[in-house]
Amino acid sequence: MCLEEQLSQRRSSLKHGLKVYLRDPHAFTPMLEDGVRGAPPRSLILGSDLASNQREIGKFSQKDAKVYPEFTAHLEKLAGAIHPLLDSSPVDIPGVTTGSLKKRLSAAKTLMPILKCGLKLGRNVPDFYEILTAPITKILFRWFESEPLRATLATDGVIGAMTSPSNPGSGYVLLHHVMGELEKEKGVWGYVEGGMGGVSQAMARAARSHGVDIFTEKDVEQILVGSDGSAKGVALKDGTEINSKVVLSNATPYVTFRNLTPQAALSSEFIRAVDQIDYTSPVTKINVAVDKLPNFLALPTPDGKPGPHHQCSIHLNCESVEVLETAYKEATNGRPSTRPMLEMTIPSVLDPTLAPPGCHVVSLFTQFTPYHVEGREWTSQDREAFADTVFDWVEQYAPGFKKSVVGRDILSPPDLERIFGLTGGNIFHGSMSLDQLYLARPLPSLSNYRSPIKGLYLCGSGCHPGGGVMGSPGWNAAVTVMADLKSH
């Protein structure tokens, strides 16, 4: 079957006009090495076909190929047990421990998801505890011996996080990615037709079908708080006031409580706690337009037609875990990585609406870069120099890439903060670290989505269960008023 026929079968039409191109295979890691006896450099491709994965891994280690099915089954077992927690509110600790017996019994219902999780984990509770708290290297080094496989899997443990594979807690982020699903297929990734704005548009159509009015380009100046300490609506920057008993904020907790909420309505202790939320980000995003498809030495396509590997997340500078560690250490010392971890995607390979025939859009998700460069603000020269470094590395894997570039947009962590409202440039609305998960996301006093202001709720990625949000920036800093709600 040709690639075009495969793509037509893999496009999934969801509700409200949302169309997603499913990716399979989903990961491609080419090597920087000299091929043996004139052969191309090796590469690793992973997808849904377990036998194919084993053949790919076998190029680096037969031992790893043999144990890989057991490893994936182990992760899926852990992910399957805790997946229901992602769709449930955290345990209502205040409700269970205080108030009348009736209220306590009602709040006790929030214990059920975590009890079911524990029962389903059974003897695997220690394994879950380990992957929740351990460095991802401890897990991967126990299972595998080949560096390319270790490094490829480790990227899912550090993606979007200012952490290294050897730092405690990086194992959970890997598990968080395993838990994702699309169209009831677990671990599946896809490209939204027309770009990630298609998600925002589908959400808007769904909301409008229920009578919701949506106003764009209307900046909120302040959340209105009455003398009784409850939310009364929002005031826009143009002076308009919208009255409501309920306000939902999809902005980060910092933006919500430090920029939009009157500070006099919050206690000094609460404000100090909000200031302590970690928003550190390692990400610089580079969007690129090219006039020809990147041609990788490891899997050449000289005819310019896309191969299955072009639809993947393409992992560059992932020959070993040590490469990732070095990149992280440079950023923690205030310098952009000289050999950054690169995740390249080319969504136009599957979605023809994104670029003219023969041309493509390339997304480069790069790590590690600091919020301040050696203690100072980023300059245009810093951005261009880092992008040049990135392109030099891409060129080594796909010669001719630099010459094919017709435009690029460089977004450092401060740019992501300024443009998309992502505090610190963090795509998760707050680090996915152990101290900011579940009952403590974003704070122990905020884990049930309610705020100290009656009627003001958080509904963004800064709350449980977290996750990346940068793909659909139109909703990253939305504040919603729900004037028709009677109870809250």
XYZ file of C-alpha atoms in Angstrom:
488
model
C 0.000 0.000 0.000
C 1.423 3.411 -0.950
C 1.853 6.134 1.658
C -0.989 8.211 0.190
C -3.432 5.301 0.657
C -2.221 4.767 4.210
C -2.742 8.432 5.016
C -6.305 8.468 3.718
C -7.115 5.534 5.991
C -5.428 7.109 9.004
C -7.384 10.375 8.947
C -9.925 10.391 11.709
C -12.952 12.687 11.589
C -14.165 13.592 15.066
C -17.042 15.780 16.209
C -17.531 19.467 15.414
C -15.269 19.459 12.363
C -12.139 18.247 14.144
C -10.010 16.091 11.855
C -6.888 14.306 13.036
C -4.240 12.498 11.003
C -3.042 9.564 13.079
C 0.694 8.906 13.061
C 2.086 5.398 12.796
C 4.997 4.927 13.151
C 5.390 7.700 15.693
C 9.110 7.929 16.593
C 12.208 8.132 14.366
C 15.723 8.448 15.800
C 18.466 8.681 13.158
C 22.101 8.197 14.157
C 25.083 10.410 13.459
C 27.525 7.713 12.390
C 29.332 6.328 9.375
C 27.447 3.517 7.706
C 29.099 0.107 7.525
C 30.430 -0.897 4.074
C 28.694 2.006 2.381
C 25.325 1.476 4.067
C 23.404 4.457 5.469
C 23.704 5.304 9.162
C 21.432 3.291 11.416
C 18.127 4.582 12.747
C 15.408 3.505 15.153
C 11.724 3.617 14.204
C 8.980 2.813 16.716
C 5.262 2.476 16.092
C 2.259 0.309 16.923
C 3.618 -2.852 15.256
C 5.443 -4.706 18.027
C 7.250 -7.104 15.685
C 8.515 -4.200 13.596
C 9.683 -2.440 16.757
C 11.637 -5.524 17.758
C 13.352 -5.676 14.358
C 14.285 -2.016 14.651
C 15.618 -2.392 18.193
C 17.482 -5.534 17.151
C 19.747 -3.373 14.983
C 21.235 -2.130 18.259
C 20.626 -4.983 20.715
C 18.950 -8.376 20.370
C 18.589 -8.497 24.143
C 16.651 -5.225 24.127
C 14.481 -6.426 21.255
C 13.551 -9.513 23.243
C 12.518 -7.666 26.433
C 10.820 -4.687 24.743
C 7.342 -6.328 24.622
C 7.570 -7.056 28.356
C 8.591 -3.437 29.015
C 5.667 -1.988 27.052
C 3.233 -4.391 28.745
C 4.615 -3.311 32.126
C 4.097 0.398 31.358
C 0.644 -0.195 29.922
C -0.371 -2.107 33.052
C 0.701 0.786 35.281
C -0.843 3.386 32.981
C -4.108 1.465 32.728
C -4.425 1.310 36.490
C -3.946 5.013 37.126
C -5.590 6.339 33.948
C -8.988 6.788 35.687
C -7.325 9.244 38.067
C -6.758 11.594 35.144
C -10.497 11.880 34.534
C -11.414 12.268 38.198
C -11.055 15.142 40.627
C -8.438 14.654 43.348
C -9.587 13.398 46.720
C -11.532 16.083 48.605
C -9.427 16.030 51.776
C -11.233 18.924 53.532
C -14.607 17.405 52.689
C -13.643 13.986 54.030
C -12.123 15.289 57.248
C -14.405 18.179 58.245
C -18.083 19.092 58.297
C -21.215 17.092 58.983
C -21.410 13.334 58.565
C -23.579 13.787 55.482
C -21.017 16.047 53.853
C -18.189 13.687 54.763
C -20.010 10.733 53.243
C -20.638 12.740 50.087
C -16.964 13.750 49.873
C -15.929 10.134 50.500
C -17.040 9.388 46.930
C -13.900 11.167 45.751
C -11.888 8.356 47.356
C -13.265 5.750 44.948
C -10.979 6.441 41.942
C -7.826 6.195 44.029
C -9.101 3.054 45.807
C -9.893 1.450 42.442
C -6.440 2.472 41.224
C -4.789 0.808 44.220
C -6.810 -2.384 43.802
C -6.016 -2.546 40.091
C -2.313 -1.999 40.717
C -2.292 -4.759 43.322
C 1.200 -6.175 43.579
C 2.399 -3.509 41.155
C 2.031 -0.703 43.714
C 5.812 -0.749 44.451
C 6.546 -0.584 40.705
C 4.227 2.377 40.348
C 5.798 4.124 43.324
C 9.231 3.602 41.791
C 8.358 5.008 38.371
C 6.596 7.928 40.078
C 9.659 8.883 42.118
C 12.710 7.480 40.340
C 14.903 8.978 37.616
C 13.916 7.616 34.215
C 17.506 6.404 33.819
C 17.047 3.991 36.733
C 14.088 2.419 34.958
C 15.532 2.377 31.448
C 19.021 1.206 32.405
C 17.511 -1.780 34.224
C 15.563 -2.825 31.155
C 17.810 -1.904 28.227
C 21.459 -1.748 27.196
C 21.383 0.127 23.865
C 21.869 3.880 24.145
C 19.691 4.945 21.175
C 16.671 3.132 22.651
C 17.365 4.482 26.143
C 17.728 8.042 24.845
C 14.634 7.872 22.617
C 12.468 6.705 25.512
C 14.129 9.158 27.914
C 13.001 12.114 25.811
C 9.409 11.396 26.866
C 10.540 11.682 30.475
C 12.004 15.163 30.061
C 9.973 16.704 27.227
C 8.910 20.221 28.178
C 10.520 19.880 31.620
C 13.638 21.534 33.005
C 14.952 18.230 34.273
C 17.390 15.561 33.202
C 16.838 11.817 32.779
C 18.869 11.269 35.952
C 16.660 13.503 38.105
C 14.044 11.915 40.411
C 10.482 12.077 39.106
C 11.329 12.042 35.389
C 9.836 8.559 35.149
C 6.301 9.843 35.736
C 6.319 12.147 32.707
C 7.096 9.099 30.543
C 4.101 7.324 32.075
C 1.948 10.419 31.523
C 2.654 10.201 27.781
C 1.824 6.480 27.703
C -1.596 7.232 29.226
C -2.705 9.426 26.325
C -5.161 8.139 23.753
C -6.904 9.239 20.568
C -10.081 7.699 19.210
C -9.864 5.035 21.941
C -6.377 4.028 20.783
C -3.883 4.311 23.617
C -0.469 5.835 23.044
C -1.544 7.216 19.656
C -0.350 10.569 18.360
C -1.761 12.657 15.552
C -1.741 15.949 13.675
C -4.855 18.119 13.670
C -5.878 19.182 10.185
C -5.108 22.842 9.627
C -2.859 23.034 12.675
C -3.640 22.967 16.370
C -5.957 25.941 15.983
C -8.361 23.307 14.677
C -8.774 22.115 18.268
C -9.757 25.611 19.380
C -12.224 25.923 16.515
C -13.810 22.551 17.292
C -14.126 23.507 20.953
C -15.730 26.773 19.909
C -18.253 25.001 17.670
C -19.072 22.559 20.480
C -19.576 25.422 22.927
C -21.726 27.411 20.522
C -23.920 24.348 19.960
C -24.851 24.679 23.624
C -25.619 28.381 23.369
C -22.276 29.781 24.492
C -21.238 33.221 23.248
C -17.521 33.572 22.485
C -15.735 36.911 22.232
C -12.152 36.987 20.959
C -9.585 39.782 21.079
C -11.208 40.951 24.320
C -8.494 41.191 26.940
C -9.600 40.759 30.533
C -8.286 43.520 32.771
C -9.509 42.156 36.082
C -11.742 39.594 37.725
C -14.466 41.445 39.605
C -14.788 40.573 43.290
C -17.674 41.844 45.385
C -17.614 43.121 48.958
C -18.752 39.661 50.072
C -15.547 38.141 48.633
C -17.219 36.315 45.744
C -16.664 36.628 42.000
C -19.004 39.041 40.218
C -17.690 38.742 36.634
C -14.855 40.342 34.688
C -13.824 43.793 33.525
C -12.344 44.051 30.035
C -9.534 46.374 29.050
C -11.937 48.348 26.884
C -13.944 49.199 30.012
C -16.764 46.701 29.453
C -17.960 44.795 32.511
C -19.570 41.366 32.247
C -21.453 40.260 35.326
C -21.522 36.645 36.385
C -21.665 34.526 39.521
C -19.135 32.077 38.044
C -15.762 32.781 36.426
C -13.576 30.040 34.959
C -9.920 30.842 34.314
C -7.903 28.828 31.810
C -4.929 31.107 32.387
C -2.028 29.894 34.509
C -2.522 30.072 38.276
C 0.050 32.895 38.404
C -1.742 34.984 35.782
C -5.111 34.263 37.405
C -4.172 35.199 40.953
C -1.337 37.688 40.513
C -2.383 39.561 37.385
C -6.173 39.306 37.201
C -7.464 38.954 40.757
C -7.486 42.008 43.044
C -4.664 41.364 45.497
C -6.670 42.769 48.397
C -9.120 39.871 47.955
C -6.390 37.297 48.640
C -4.447 36.573 51.810
C -0.732 37.282 51.941
C -0.098 33.601 52.733
C -1.973 32.518 49.613
C -0.113 35.030 47.429
C 3.224 33.769 48.760
C 2.199 30.198 47.930
C 1.230 31.199 44.369
C 4.626 32.867 43.964
C 6.324 29.570 44.836
C 4.761 27.547 42.010
C 7.514 26.356 39.674
C 7.116 27.465 36.040
C 10.674 26.781 34.876
C 10.777 25.894 31.175
C 13.596 24.549 28.980
C 11.769 25.004 25.687
C 12.559 27.166 22.702
C 10.152 26.527 19.822
C 11.279 27.168 16.261
C 8.702 27.135 13.456
C 10.219 26.710 10.006
C 8.976 26.924 6.423
C 10.989 24.909 3.860
C 10.743 24.548 0.110
C 11.612 20.850 0.110
C 11.271 17.834 2.361
C 14.222 17.125 4.698
C 16.230 14.177 3.371
C 17.822 12.164 6.161
C 21.094 10.311 5.641
C 19.796 7.423 7.744
C 16.717 6.886 5.518
C 17.269 8.739 2.242
C 14.303 9.731 0.061
C 15.996 11.339 -2.937
C 12.738 11.553 -4.911
C 11.405 14.096 -2.423
C 8.423 11.931 -1.504
C 7.740 11.450 2.212
C 8.498 8.135 3.828
C 6.792 6.731 6.915
C 9.586 8.184 9.074
C 8.720 11.735 8.017
C 5.379 11.596 9.874
C 7.101 10.727 13.155
C 8.423 12.755 16.036
C 11.996 12.890 14.766
C 14.497 12.725 17.631
C 17.828 14.369 16.844
C 20.852 14.420 19.149
C 19.512 11.339 20.891
C 22.399 8.959 20.315
C 22.837 8.552 24.065
C 21.388 9.644 27.399
C 24.664 11.423 28.126
C 23.964 13.836 25.247
C 20.683 14.795 26.941
C 22.392 15.158 30.322
C 25.025 17.501 28.903
C 22.389 19.650 27.195
C 20.501 19.976 30.488
C 23.586 20.920 32.500
C 24.457 23.727 30.082
C 21.017 25.286 30.498
C 21.133 25.061 34.292
C 24.324 27.113 34.072
C 22.432 29.827 32.178
C 23.509 28.955 28.642
C 21.491 27.518 25.732
C 22.621 23.989 24.926
C 25.359 23.745 22.331
C 24.046 20.310 21.329
C 20.350 20.619 22.145
C 17.803 17.847 22.327
C 15.673 18.288 19.209
C 12.215 16.951 18.434
C 11.268 17.682 14.837
C 7.808 17.198 13.396
C 6.653 17.796 9.810
C 2.835 17.840 10.020
C 2.468 18.890 6.363
C 3.581 15.375 5.389
C 0.134 14.176 6.491
C -1.879 17.397 6.266
C -1.835 18.924 2.752
C -3.673 22.053 3.948
C -0.591 23.444 5.721
C 1.743 24.157 2.803
C 1.808 24.412 -1.010
C 2.758 21.269 -2.962
C 6.431 20.428 -2.537
C 6.801 22.749 0.476
C 6.516 21.887 4.144
C 6.198 23.321 7.632
C 8.656 22.022 10.200
C 8.270 22.360 13.956
C 11.378 22.158 16.131
C 10.749 21.628 19.841
C 14.155 22.255 21.363
C 15.698 21.780 24.811
C 17.454 22.988 26.850
C 17.366 26.780 27.009
C 17.189 29.003 30.119
C 14.694 31.801 30.771
C 17.638 34.213 31.153
C 20.846 33.923 29.143
C 23.695 34.138 31.641
C 21.554 36.327 33.907
C 20.235 38.729 31.273
C 17.283 39.008 28.911
C 17.281 37.218 25.571
C 18.296 39.413 22.627
C 17.503 38.979 18.947
C 21.149 37.986 18.503
C 20.728 35.243 21.140
C 17.655 33.890 19.363
C 19.287 33.868 15.953
C 22.509 32.328 17.291
C 20.626 29.502 19.007
C 18.518 28.853 15.901
C 21.722 28.714 13.848
C 23.087 26.108 16.279
C 19.905 24.066 15.928
C 19.980 24.264 12.133
C 23.647 23.250 12.067
C 22.747 20.060 13.934
C 19.740 19.334 11.695
C 22.029 19.802 8.697
C 24.271 17.000 9.914
C 21.349 14.570 9.883
C 19.666 15.952 6.751
C 22.152 17.750 4.454
C 20.505 20.532 2.464
C 18.091 21.472 5.222
C 19.563 24.933 5.803
C 19.404 25.796 2.117
C 15.725 24.772 1.991
C 14.644 27.205 4.742
C 12.512 30.095 3.481
C 11.400 31.402 6.887
C 11.725 30.796 10.603
C 10.089 31.982 13.815
C 12.075 31.619 17.053
C 10.229 31.550 20.378
C 12.395 31.481 23.511
C 10.838 30.841 26.961
C 10.152 34.585 27.517
C 8.534 34.769 24.059
C 6.224 31.852 24.880
C 5.274 33.680 28.063
C 4.664 37.024 26.352
C 2.754 35.741 23.310
C 0.772 32.825 24.710
C 0.424 33.744 28.384
C 2.509 30.736 29.455
C 4.110 31.818 32.725
C 7.838 31.131 32.484
C 7.243 29.707 29.015
C 6.101 26.455 30.655
C 3.843 24.443 28.330
C 2.254 22.601 31.270
C 1.055 25.779 33.097
C 3.434 24.688 35.853
C 6.066 21.989 36.162
C 4.890 18.377 36.237
C 7.116 17.670 39.220
C 6.150 15.422 42.122
C 5.416 18.394 44.375
C 2.965 19.786 41.795
C 0.866 16.742 40.924
C -2.563 15.453 41.940
C -3.405 16.772 45.451
C -0.726 19.458 45.133
C -1.542 20.749 41.646
C -1.084 23.657 41.526
C -1.189 23.978 45.327
C -2.609 21.737 48.059
C -5.273 24.377 48.725
C -6.273 24.527 45.025
C -6.376 20.875 43.993
C -10.196 20.827 43.772
C -10.254 23.640 41.141
C -11.895 26.060 43.569
C -10.120 29.251 44.562
C -10.281 31.383 47.727
C -12.699 33.579 45.765
C -16.154 32.006 45.790
C -17.310 31.448 42.219
C -13.788 31.653 40.706
C -12.469 28.353 39.382
C -9.334 27.174 37.618
C -9.834 24.944 34.573
C -6.472 24.985 32.795
C -3.477 22.690 32.589
C -2.173 24.171 35.839
C -4.772 21.980 37.571
C -4.921 18.206 37.864
C -4.156 16.263 35.694
C -1.894 18.727 33.875
C -0.407 18.170 30.427
C 0.876 20.220 27.512
C -1.172 23.134 26.167
C 1.044 24.997 23.737
C -0.529 23.512 20.651
C -3.738 25.510 21.034
C -2.651 28.932 22.250
C -5.980 30.595 21.696
C -7.270 28.868 24.826
C -4.160 29.198 26.965
C -5.225 32.418 28.670
C -8.996 32.330 28.314
C -11.226 33.594 31.076
C -14.824 32.446 30.843
C -17.877 33.862 32.547
C -20.916 31.635 32.961
C -23.806 33.915 33.700
C -26.441 31.197 33.400
C -25.103 28.901 36.127
C -27.271 28.872 39.237
C -25.113 26.793 41.590
C -21.410 26.306 42.045
